[in-house]
Short mmCIF file of C-alpha atoms in Angstrom, two decimals:
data_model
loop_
_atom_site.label_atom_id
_atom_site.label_comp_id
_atom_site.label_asym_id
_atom_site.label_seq_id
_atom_site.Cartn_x
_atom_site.Cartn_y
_atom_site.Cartn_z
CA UNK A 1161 -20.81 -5.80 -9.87
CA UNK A 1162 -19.96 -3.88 -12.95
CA UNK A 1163 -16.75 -4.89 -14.85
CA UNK A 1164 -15.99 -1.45 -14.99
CA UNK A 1165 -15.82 -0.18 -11.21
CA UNK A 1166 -15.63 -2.51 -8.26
CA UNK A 1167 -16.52 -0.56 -5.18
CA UNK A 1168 -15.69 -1.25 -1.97
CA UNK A 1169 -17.84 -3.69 -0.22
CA UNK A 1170 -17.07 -2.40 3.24
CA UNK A 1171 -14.64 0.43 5.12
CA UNK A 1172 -10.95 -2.19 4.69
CA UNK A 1173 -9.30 -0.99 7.42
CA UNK A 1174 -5.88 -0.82 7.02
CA UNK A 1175 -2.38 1.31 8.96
CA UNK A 1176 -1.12 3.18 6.08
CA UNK A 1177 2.16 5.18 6.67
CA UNK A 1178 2.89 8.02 5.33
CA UNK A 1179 5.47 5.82 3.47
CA UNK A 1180 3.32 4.44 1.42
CA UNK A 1181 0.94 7.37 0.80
CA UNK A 1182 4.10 8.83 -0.28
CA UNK A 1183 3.84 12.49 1.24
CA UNK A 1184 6.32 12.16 4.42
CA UNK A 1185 10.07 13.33 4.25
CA UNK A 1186 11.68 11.50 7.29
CA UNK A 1187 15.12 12.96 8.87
CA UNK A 1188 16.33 13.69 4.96
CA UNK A 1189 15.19 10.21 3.34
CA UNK A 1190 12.75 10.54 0.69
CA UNK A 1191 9.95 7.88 2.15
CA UNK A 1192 8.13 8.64 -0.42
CA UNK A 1193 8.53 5.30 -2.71
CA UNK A 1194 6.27 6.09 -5.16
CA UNK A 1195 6.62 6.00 -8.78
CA UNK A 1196 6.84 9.97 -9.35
CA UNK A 1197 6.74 12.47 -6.38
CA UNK A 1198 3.59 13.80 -4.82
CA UNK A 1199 1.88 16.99 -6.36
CA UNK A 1200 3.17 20.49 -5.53
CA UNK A 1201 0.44 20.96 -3.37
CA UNK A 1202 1.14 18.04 -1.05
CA UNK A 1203 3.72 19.32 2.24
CA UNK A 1204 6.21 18.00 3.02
CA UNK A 1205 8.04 18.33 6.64
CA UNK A 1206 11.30 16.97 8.00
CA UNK A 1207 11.79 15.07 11.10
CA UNK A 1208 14.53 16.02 13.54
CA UNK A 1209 14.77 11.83 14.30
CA UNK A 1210 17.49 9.45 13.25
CA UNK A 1211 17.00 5.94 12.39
CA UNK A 1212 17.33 3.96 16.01
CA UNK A 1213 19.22 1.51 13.70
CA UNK A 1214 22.23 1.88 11.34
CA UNK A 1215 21.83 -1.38 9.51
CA UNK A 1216 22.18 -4.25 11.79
CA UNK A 1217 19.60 -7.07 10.92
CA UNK A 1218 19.90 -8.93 14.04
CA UNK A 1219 16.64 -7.59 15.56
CA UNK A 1220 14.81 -7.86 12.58
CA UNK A 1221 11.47 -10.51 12.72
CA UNK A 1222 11.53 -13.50 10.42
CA UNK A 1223 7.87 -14.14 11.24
CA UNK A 1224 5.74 -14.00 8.25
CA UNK A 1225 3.47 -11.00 6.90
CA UNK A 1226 -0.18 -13.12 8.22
CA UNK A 1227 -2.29 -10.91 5.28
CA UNK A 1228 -0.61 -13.23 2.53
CA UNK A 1229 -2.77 -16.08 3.28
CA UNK A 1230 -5.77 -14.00 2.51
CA UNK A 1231 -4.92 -14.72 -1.32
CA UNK A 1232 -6.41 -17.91 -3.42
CA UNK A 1233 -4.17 -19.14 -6.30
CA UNK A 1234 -5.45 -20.83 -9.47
CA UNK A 1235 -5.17 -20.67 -13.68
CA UNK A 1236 -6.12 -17.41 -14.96
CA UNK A 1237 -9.52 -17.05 -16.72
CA UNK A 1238 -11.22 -14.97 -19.65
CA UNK A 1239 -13.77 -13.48 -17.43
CA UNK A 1240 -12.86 -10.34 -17.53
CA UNK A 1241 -14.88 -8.95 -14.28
CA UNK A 1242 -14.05 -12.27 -12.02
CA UNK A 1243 -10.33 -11.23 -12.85
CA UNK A 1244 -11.24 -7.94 -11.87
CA UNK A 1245 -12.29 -9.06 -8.44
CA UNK A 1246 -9.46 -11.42 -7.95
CA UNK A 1247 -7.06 -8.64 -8.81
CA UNK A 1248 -9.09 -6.38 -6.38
CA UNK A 1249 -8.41 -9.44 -3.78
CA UNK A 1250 -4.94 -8.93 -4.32
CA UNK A 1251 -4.73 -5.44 -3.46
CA UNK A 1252 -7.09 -6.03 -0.61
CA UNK A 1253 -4.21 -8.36 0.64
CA UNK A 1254 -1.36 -5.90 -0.58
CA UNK A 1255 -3.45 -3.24 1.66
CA UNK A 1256 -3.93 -5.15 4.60
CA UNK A 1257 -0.13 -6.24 4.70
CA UNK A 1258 0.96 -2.87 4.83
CA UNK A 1259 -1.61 -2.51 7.61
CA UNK A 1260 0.30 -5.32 9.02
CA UNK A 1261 3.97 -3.81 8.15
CA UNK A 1262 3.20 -0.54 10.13
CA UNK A 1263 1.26 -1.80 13.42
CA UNK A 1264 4.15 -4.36 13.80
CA UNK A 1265 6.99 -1.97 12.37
CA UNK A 1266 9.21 -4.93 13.37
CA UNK A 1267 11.06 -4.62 10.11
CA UNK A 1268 8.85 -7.79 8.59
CA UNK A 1269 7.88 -8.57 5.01
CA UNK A 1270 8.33 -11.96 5.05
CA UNK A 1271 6.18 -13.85 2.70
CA UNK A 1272 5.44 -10.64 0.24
CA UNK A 1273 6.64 -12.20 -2.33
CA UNK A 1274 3.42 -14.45 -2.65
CA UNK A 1275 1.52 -11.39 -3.80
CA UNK A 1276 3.50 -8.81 -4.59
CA UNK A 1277 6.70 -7.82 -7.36
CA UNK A 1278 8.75 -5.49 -8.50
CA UNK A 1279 8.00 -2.23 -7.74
CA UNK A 1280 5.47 -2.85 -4.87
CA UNK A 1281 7.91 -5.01 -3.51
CA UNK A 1282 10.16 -3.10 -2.94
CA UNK A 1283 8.63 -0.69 -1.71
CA UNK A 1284 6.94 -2.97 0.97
CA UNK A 1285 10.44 -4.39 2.01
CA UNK A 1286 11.93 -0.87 2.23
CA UNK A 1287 8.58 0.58 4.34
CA UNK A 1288 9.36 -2.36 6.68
CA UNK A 1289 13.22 -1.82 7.44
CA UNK A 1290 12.66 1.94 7.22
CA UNK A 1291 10.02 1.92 10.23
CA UNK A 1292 11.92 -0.62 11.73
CA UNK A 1293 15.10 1.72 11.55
CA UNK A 1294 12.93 4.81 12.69
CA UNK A 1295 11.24 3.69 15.34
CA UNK A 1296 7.57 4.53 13.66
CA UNK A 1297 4.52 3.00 13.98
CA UNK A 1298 0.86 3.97 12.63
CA UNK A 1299 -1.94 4.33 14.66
CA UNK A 1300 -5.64 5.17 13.56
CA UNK A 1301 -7.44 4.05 10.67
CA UNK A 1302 -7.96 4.66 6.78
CA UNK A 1303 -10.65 3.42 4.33
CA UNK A 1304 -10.59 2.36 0.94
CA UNK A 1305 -13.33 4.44 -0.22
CA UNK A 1306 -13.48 2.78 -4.40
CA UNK A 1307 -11.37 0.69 -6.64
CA UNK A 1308 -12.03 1.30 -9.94
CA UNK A 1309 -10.64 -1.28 -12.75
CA UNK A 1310 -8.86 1.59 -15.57
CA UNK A 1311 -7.17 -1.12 -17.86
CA UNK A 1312 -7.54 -4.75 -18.30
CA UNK A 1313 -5.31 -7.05 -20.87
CA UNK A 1314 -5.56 -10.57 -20.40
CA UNK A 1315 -4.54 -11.15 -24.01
CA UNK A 1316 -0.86 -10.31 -22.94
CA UNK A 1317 1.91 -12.21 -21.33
CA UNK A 1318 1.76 -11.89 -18.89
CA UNK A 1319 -1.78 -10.59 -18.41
CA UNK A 1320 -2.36 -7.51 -16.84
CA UNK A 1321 -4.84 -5.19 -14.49
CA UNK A 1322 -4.73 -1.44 -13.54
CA UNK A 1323 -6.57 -0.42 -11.03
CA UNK A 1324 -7.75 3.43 -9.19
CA UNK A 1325 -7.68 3.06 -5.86
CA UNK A 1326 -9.17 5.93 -3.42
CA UNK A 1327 -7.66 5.62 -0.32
CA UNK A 1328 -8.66 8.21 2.80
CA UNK A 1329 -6.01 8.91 5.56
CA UNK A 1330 -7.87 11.10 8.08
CA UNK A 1331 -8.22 8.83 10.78
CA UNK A 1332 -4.35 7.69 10.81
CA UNK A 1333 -1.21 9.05 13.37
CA UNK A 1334 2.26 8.28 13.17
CA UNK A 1335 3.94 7.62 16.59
CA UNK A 1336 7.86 7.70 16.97
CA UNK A 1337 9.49 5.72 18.71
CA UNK A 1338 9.10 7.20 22.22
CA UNK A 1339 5.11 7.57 21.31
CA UNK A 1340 5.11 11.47 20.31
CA UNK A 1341 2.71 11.85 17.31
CA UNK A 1342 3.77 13.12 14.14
CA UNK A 1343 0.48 14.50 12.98
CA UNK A 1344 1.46 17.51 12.50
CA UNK A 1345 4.49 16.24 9.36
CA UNK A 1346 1.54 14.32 7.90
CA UNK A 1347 -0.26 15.56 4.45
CA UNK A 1348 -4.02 15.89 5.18
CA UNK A 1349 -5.90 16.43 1.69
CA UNK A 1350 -9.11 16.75 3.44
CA UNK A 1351 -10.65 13.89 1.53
CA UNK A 1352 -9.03 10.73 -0.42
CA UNK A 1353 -6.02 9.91 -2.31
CA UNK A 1354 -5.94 8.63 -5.87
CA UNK A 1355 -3.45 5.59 -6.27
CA UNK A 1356 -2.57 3.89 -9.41
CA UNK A 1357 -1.60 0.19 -8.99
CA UNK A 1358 -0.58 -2.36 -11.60
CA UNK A 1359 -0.94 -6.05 -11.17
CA UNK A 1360 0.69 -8.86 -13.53
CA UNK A 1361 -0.75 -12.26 -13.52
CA UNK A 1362 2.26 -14.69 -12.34
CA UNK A 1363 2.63 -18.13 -10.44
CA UNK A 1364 -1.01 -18.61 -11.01
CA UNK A 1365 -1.72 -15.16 -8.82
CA UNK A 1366 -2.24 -11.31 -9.39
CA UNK A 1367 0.75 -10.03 -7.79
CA UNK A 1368 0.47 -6.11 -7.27
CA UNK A 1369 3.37 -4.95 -9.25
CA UNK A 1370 3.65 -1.10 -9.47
CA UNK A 1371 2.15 2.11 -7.24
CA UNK A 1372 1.99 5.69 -8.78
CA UNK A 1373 0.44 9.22 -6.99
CA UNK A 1374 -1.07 10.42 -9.95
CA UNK A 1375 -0.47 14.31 -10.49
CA UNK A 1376 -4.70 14.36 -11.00
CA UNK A 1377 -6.85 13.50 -7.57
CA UNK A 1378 -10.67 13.69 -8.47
CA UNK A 1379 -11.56 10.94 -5.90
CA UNK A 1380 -14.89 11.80 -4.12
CA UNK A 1381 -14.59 12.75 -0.77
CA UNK A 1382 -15.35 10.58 2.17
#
């Protein structure tokens, strides 16, 4: 596996929201929690809904996301490509949690923490409350089609990894919360998404740290 682009070993499935992909407006609230908005190509469509919730947090689950335990800690090496593939095991786990966050849309990120900060999340917390709130939940699929290491400093403090991330969302739905499909206010690109994330090395872990949309998208299509 070259230190220089990790592909995908198999389809990850994972329930991506449009939240996340960053190219949904919901009833007036930018969903889109992405660093930067989405190119002036991407559509954007409003829903008539209204959150189901105004910000009570008695219904909200405590039970933990179950994709954190996918992650192994331990001391940080200077390997560059088994850092590479633990980093890539992070955002495996990052993935997958969202996965979890939108089939459940219970309003649960418990336990993100353990491999995610800052930006990321955030953004995970706010996907959770926000589908909670709304009602939504995905249906359908998407792949992880490459990840592709762009920048790798373990010199620094803390050490860091960048990684492109291709990300197809053709097989994935939206449901509201009385089961109509929001297809139609979804952006189809016709083939995959390029993602930026950033990961810091911290508590003896890569924690996925920031998410960008960037303006270029010359991922391969599926």
């Amino acid at each position: 596996m070259s230190s220089m682009e990790v592909e995908a070993k198999h389809h990850r499935r994972l329930w991506i929201t449009a939240a996340v992909v960053g190219l949904l407006a919901v009833a007036g609230v930018a969903t889109y929690l992405v660093v930067g908005a989405p190119s002036a190509s991407a559509p954007q469509s409003a829903s008539t809904d209204m959150p189901i919730d105004s910000g009570d947090d008695t219904g909200l689950s405590k039970d933990p996301v179950e994709a954190v335990e996918a992650v192994t800690t331990g001391p940080l090496s200077d390997d560059e490509e088994a850092e590479v593939e633990r980093t890539t095991s992070s955002l495996d786990a990052v993935l997958a949690a969202s996965d979890e966050i939108a089939q459940r849309g219970d309003g649960s990120a418990v336990g993100m923490d353990a491999i995610a900060t800052g930006w990321v999340l955030g953004e995970l917390e706010a996907k959770a409350r926000e589908q909670y709130d709304l009602g939504y939940k995905q249906v359908g699929e998407a792949e992880v089609t490459s990840v592709t290491p762009i920048a790798v400093d373990l010199a620094s403090d803390p050490a860091t990894i960048t990684l492109k991330v291709c990300i197809d969302t053709s097989g994935i739905d939206v449901v509201d919360s009385a089961g109509n499909s929001m297809k139609d206010s979804l952006y189809k690109p016709g083939k995959p998404v390029a993602h930026i994330y950033g990961a810091i090395f911290e508590d003896d872990t890569w924690k996925i740290s920031t998410h960008d949309i960037p303006e270029t998208q010359d991922c391969a299509a599926a």
